[in-house]
Coordinates of C-alpha atoms and ligand atoms in Angstrom, one line a residue:
M1 CA 20.5 202.5 47.9
V2 CA 21.6 205.5 50.2
D3 CA 23.6 203.1 52.0
A4 CA 24.8 200.2 50.0
L5 CA 26.5 203.4 47.3
R6 CA 28.2 204.5 51.1
A7 CA 29.7 201.1 52.0
C8 CA 30.8 201.0 48.2
P9 CA 34.1 203.3 47.8
H10 CA 34.9 202.7 44.6
L11 CA 31.4 204.3 43.6
K12 CA 31.4 208.1 43.4
F13 CA 27.7 209.7 42.7
L14 CA 28.0 212.1 39.7
G15 CA 24.5 212.3 38.9
I16 CA 20.8 210.5 36.8
H17 CA 21.0 209.6 33.2
F18 CA 18.0 208.4 31.8
H19 CA 17.2 207.1 29.1
I20 CA 13.4 205.9 28.5
G21 CA 12.8 204.8 24.7
S22 CA 13.0 205.7 20.9
Q23 CA 11.2 206.7 18.5
I24 CA 9.0 209.4 20.9
T25 CA 7.7 212.3 18.9
D26 CA 4.8 213.0 21.5
M27 CA 5.6 215.7 24.3
E28 CA 4.1 215.0 27.4
V29 CA 5.8 212.1 28.2
Y30 CA 9.6 214.2 28.1
K31 CA 7.4 216.3 30.3
S32 CA 6.0 213.3 32.8
L33 CA 9.9 212.3 33.1
C34 CA 11.1 215.9 33.8
I35 CA 8.5 215.3 36.4
R36 CA 9.4 212.4 37.4
V37 CA 13.8 213.1 37.3
N38 CA 13.0 216.4 39.8
E39 CA 11.1 214.6 42.0
M40 CA 14.5 212.0 41.9
Q41 CA 17.1 214.3 42.2
D42 CA 15.1 216.3 44.9
W43 CA 15.6 212.7 47.1
F44 CA 19.3 211.9 46.5
T45 CA 19.9 215.7 47.5
D46 CA 17.5 215.4 50.9
H47 CA 19.8 212.5 51.5
G48 CA 23.1 214.1 51.6
F49 CA 23.7 213.6 47.1
E50 CA 25.0 215.9 45.3
V51 CA 23.2 215.8 41.3
K52 CA 26.7 217.3 39.4
L53 CA 25.0 216.0 36.3
L54 CA 21.4 214.6 35.0
N55 CA 21.7 212.9 31.3
T56 CA 18.0 212.2 29.5
G57 CA 19.5 210.0 26.9
G58 CA 17.8 209.8 23.2
G59 CA 14.8 209.1 22.1
L60 CA 13.5 211.5 20.1
G61 CA 11.5 210.3 16.8
V62 CA 11.9 210.1 13.2
D63 CA 8.8 210.1 10.5
Y64 CA 10.0 206.9 9.1
Y65 CA 6.5 207.4 6.3
N66 CA 7.6 211.5 5.7
P67 CA 11.9 211.1 4.7
D68 CA 11.4 214.5 2.0
T69 CA 8.0 215.8 3.3
N70 CA 9.0 215.5 7.3
G71 CA 12.3 215.6 7.9
I72 CA 13.4 217.3 10.2
S73 CA 12.4 215.5 14.4
D74 CA 10.5 219.4 16.2
F75 CA 13.8 219.6 18.0
E76 CA 12.2 223.7 19.5
S77 CA 9.3 221.3 21.1
Y78 CA 11.9 218.8 23.0
F79 CA 14.2 221.4 23.7
K80 CA 11.3 223.8 25.4
V81 CA 9.8 220.8 27.2
F82 CA 12.8 220.8 29.1
K83 CA 14.0 223.7 29.6
D84 CA 9.8 224.0 31.5
F85 CA 10.0 221.1 33.2
L86 CA 13.6 219.9 34.4
N87 CA 14.7 221.9 37.5
V88 CA 18.5 222.3 36.7
K89 CA 20.4 223.7 39.6
P90 CA 22.9 225.7 39.2
G91 CA 26.1 224.4 38.6
Q92 CA 24.7 221.7 37.0
E93 CA 25.5 220.0 33.8
V94 CA 23.2 218.3 31.3
H95 CA 23.5 216.4 28.8
F96 CA 21.4 215.0 26.5
E97 CA 22.6 211.9 24.3
L98 CA 20.1 212.4 21.1
G99 CA 21.1 209.6 18.0
R100 CA 18.4 208.4 15.8
A101 CA 16.3 212.2 15.1
L102 CA 20.1 213.8 14.5
V103 CA 21.1 210.9 11.6
A104 CA 18.4 209.4 10.7
Q105 CA 17.4 211.4 8.3
S106 CA 20.8 212.4 6.0
S107 CA 20.8 208.6 4.1
A108 CA 19.7 205.9 2.5
L109 CA 20.9 202.5 2.0
I110 CA 21.4 202.9 -2.1
S111 CA 20.9 199.5 -3.9
R112 CA 20.6 197.8 -7.1
V113 CA 18.0 195.5 -8.3
L114 CA 19.8 191.9 -9.1
Y115 CA 16.8 190.0 -10.0
V116 CA 13.4 190.3 -11.3
K117 CA 10.6 187.9 -10.0
N118 CA 7.8 187.9 -11.6
G119 CA 5.7 185.4 -9.7
Q120 CA 2.2 183.2 -10.6
K121 CA 0.7 185.7 -6.9
K122 CA 3.8 187.7 -6.0
N123 CA 7.0 189.5 -7.4
F124 CA 10.0 189.7 -5.7
L125 CA 12.2 192.7 -6.6
V126 CA 15.5 190.5 -5.3
L127 CA 18.3 193.3 -4.6
D128 CA 21.9 193.6 -4.2
A129 CA 21.7 195.3 -0.3
G130 CA 19.7 193.1 2.5
M131 CA 19.9 192.3 5.8
T132 CA 24.0 192.7 6.2
E133 CA 23.8 195.8 5.7
L134 CA 20.5 196.7 7.3
I135 CA 19.2 194.8 9.5
R136 CA 16.3 196.7 11.2
P137 CA 12.9 195.2 9.3
M138 CA 14.1 191.8 9.1
L139 CA 15.3 192.1 13.6
Y140 CA 12.8 194.6 13.7
Q141 CA 9.8 194.8 11.4
A142 CA 11.1 198.7 11.2
Y143 CA 9.6 200.4 8.5
H144 CA 11.6 202.3 5.7
E145 CA 10.2 204.0 2.7
I146 CA 11.9 202.3 0.0
E147 CA 11.4 204.1 -4.5
N148 CA 12.8 203.6 -7.7
L149 CA 15.6 206.2 -8.3
S150 CA 15.6 204.8 -11.8
R151 CA 12.1 205.4 -12.7
G152 CA 11.2 208.8 -10.8
G153 CA 11.7 208.3 -7.3
S154 CA 11.6 211.6 -5.3
G155 CA 15.1 210.8 -3.4
S156 CA 16.6 214.2 -2.7
P157 CA 18.3 216.3 -5.5
E158 CA 21.3 215.4 -5.1
V159 CA 20.9 211.8 -5.4
R160 CA 17.9 212.5 -8.6
K161 CA 20.9 214.8 -10.6
S162 CA 23.9 212.0 -9.6
E163 CA 21.2 209.7 -11.7
S164 CA 21.7 209.4 -15.8
Q165 CA 18.3 211.5 -17.3
E166 CA 18.4 209.9 -20.0
S167 CA 16.7 207.0 -18.4
K168 CA 14.7 208.9 -16.4
P169 CA 11.5 209.6 -17.0
A170 CA 10.4 213.0 -15.7
A171 CA 8.6 213.0 -12.4
N172 CA 5.2 214.1 -13.0
C173 CA 5.0 211.2 -15.1
Q174 CA 2.3 208.7 -14.7
L175 CA 4.2 204.8 -15.3
P176 CA 2.6 202.1 -14.9
T177 CA 3.2 200.0 -11.1
A178 CA 3.9 197.1 -10.1
H179 CA 3.6 195.1 -5.8
Y180 CA 6.9 193.6 -5.2
D181 CA 8.1 192.1 -2.1
I182 CA 11.2 194.1 -1.4
V183 CA 14.3 191.3 -0.9
G184 CA 18.1 190.8 -0.2
P185 CA 20.0 187.9 -1.8
I186 CA 21.2 186.7 1.5
C187 CA 18.1 184.1 3.2
E188 CA 15.2 183.0 1.0
S189 CA 13.3 183.8 4.0
T190 CA 14.3 186.6 6.5
D191 CA 16.0 189.1 3.9
C192 CA 12.8 190.8 3.4
F193 CA 13.2 194.7 3.9
R194 CA 9.2 195.4 3.0
K195 CA 6.1 193.1 1.4
D196 CA 3.6 194.7 -1.2
V197 CA 5.6 197.7 -2.2
E198 CA 3.9 199.5 -5.3
L199 CA 6.5 201.2 -7.0
P200 CA 6.9 201.5 -10.4
Q201 CA 7.3 199.2 -13.0
S202 CA 11.0 198.0 -12.4
Y203 CA 14.0 196.0 -13.8
R204 CA 17.1 194.8 -13.7
G205 CA 20.0 197.2 -13.0
D206 CA 17.1 200.2 -11.2
I207 CA 18.5 202.1 -8.6
I208 CA 16.3 201.8 -4.9
A209 CA 17.1 203.8 -1.7
I210 CA 15.7 202.8 1.4
R211 CA 15.1 206.6 3.3
T212 CA 16.6 206.6 6.7
T213 CA 19.1 204.5 7.1
G214 CA 21.5 207.0 9.2
A215 CA 20.0 205.5 12.2
Y216 CA 20.8 202.2 13.2
G217 CA 22.2 200.8 9.7
E218 CA 25.6 200.8 8.7
V219 CA 26.7 200.7 12.9
M220 CA 24.4 197.8 12.5
A221 CA 25.5 196.1 9.5
S222 CA 27.4 192.8 9.3
G223 CA 29.3 190.8 8.0
Y224 CA 27.5 187.5 8.1
N225 CA 27.8 185.1 4.8
L226 CA 31.4 186.8 4.3
R227 CA 29.6 189.5 2.6
D228 CA 31.6 192.7 2.6
R229 CA 31.2 195.7 4.3
V230 CA 29.7 198.7 2.5
G231 CA 31.3 201.7 1.4
S232 CA 29.8 204.6 2.6
I233 CA 29.3 207.9 0.3
Y234 CA 29.0 211.9 2.0
S235 CA 27.7 214.3 -0.3
E236 CA 27.3 217.8 1.3
Ligands
PLP1 C1 21.4 205.2 26.8 C2 20.8 205.6 25.6 N1 21.2 206.9 24.9 C3 20.2 207.2 23.3 C4 20.5 206.5 22.5 C5 19.6 206.6 21.5 O1 18.6 206.1 21.5 P1 17.8 207.5 19.9 O2 18.7 207.1 19.2 O3 16.4 206.9 20.2 O4 17.7 208.4 20.4 C6 20.1 204.9 23.2 C7 19.4 204.1 21.8 O5 18.7 203.3 22.5 C8 20.8 204.9 24.5 O6 20.5 203.7 24.5

């Protein structure tokens, strides 16, 4: 490898960039990573290459199951591991590329129920959002919390305030519930956000929030079936 690098006049060795995966919340994994990277940079230094930068990639996980109660990833422990175990040389740059942990919990995909289909064995909520707006569940069975904001969903206060108060029962009121497959309108086999979700009894026109969609949501959206791209609404 050293010979190959030296033989390529148009390649300049700057540093080491690594990305070991996503949704990692076990800090021991990052500790092992630091130890391995320390070995690698020693190897490069011993072979006469100056390691000017270390890029640690991304990967810190978010809690898709508890967006309200655990909405902020453990950045403190994450950065402490790198501070304690990554061997940073004087003058060296360290880059972090956290993606999901920074933005995932900041957004929800807000959709409206187009149709409630009550079958003999299953009920379906057909939304006006589908795999074109959020493909993660269909592509790799990703989990997202889903709630009915029109029937006392636990959405953020900002979201809840914007809903009409008359149509919303008190949050602590016990509503009858039902189980639904939450699906999009695009394709009858693939276009399913989640199966068998227990929600308050839901109706056509209800507003549904699919949570934790700030990462790998809009950026992976498509115009499949000539569907228009949905807009984003930002609030403070
Ligand atoms: C090279 C690189 N850096 C950073 C990231 C961001 O990862 P995450 O969103 O899990 O933090 C990715 C995601 O695949 C990646 O491939």
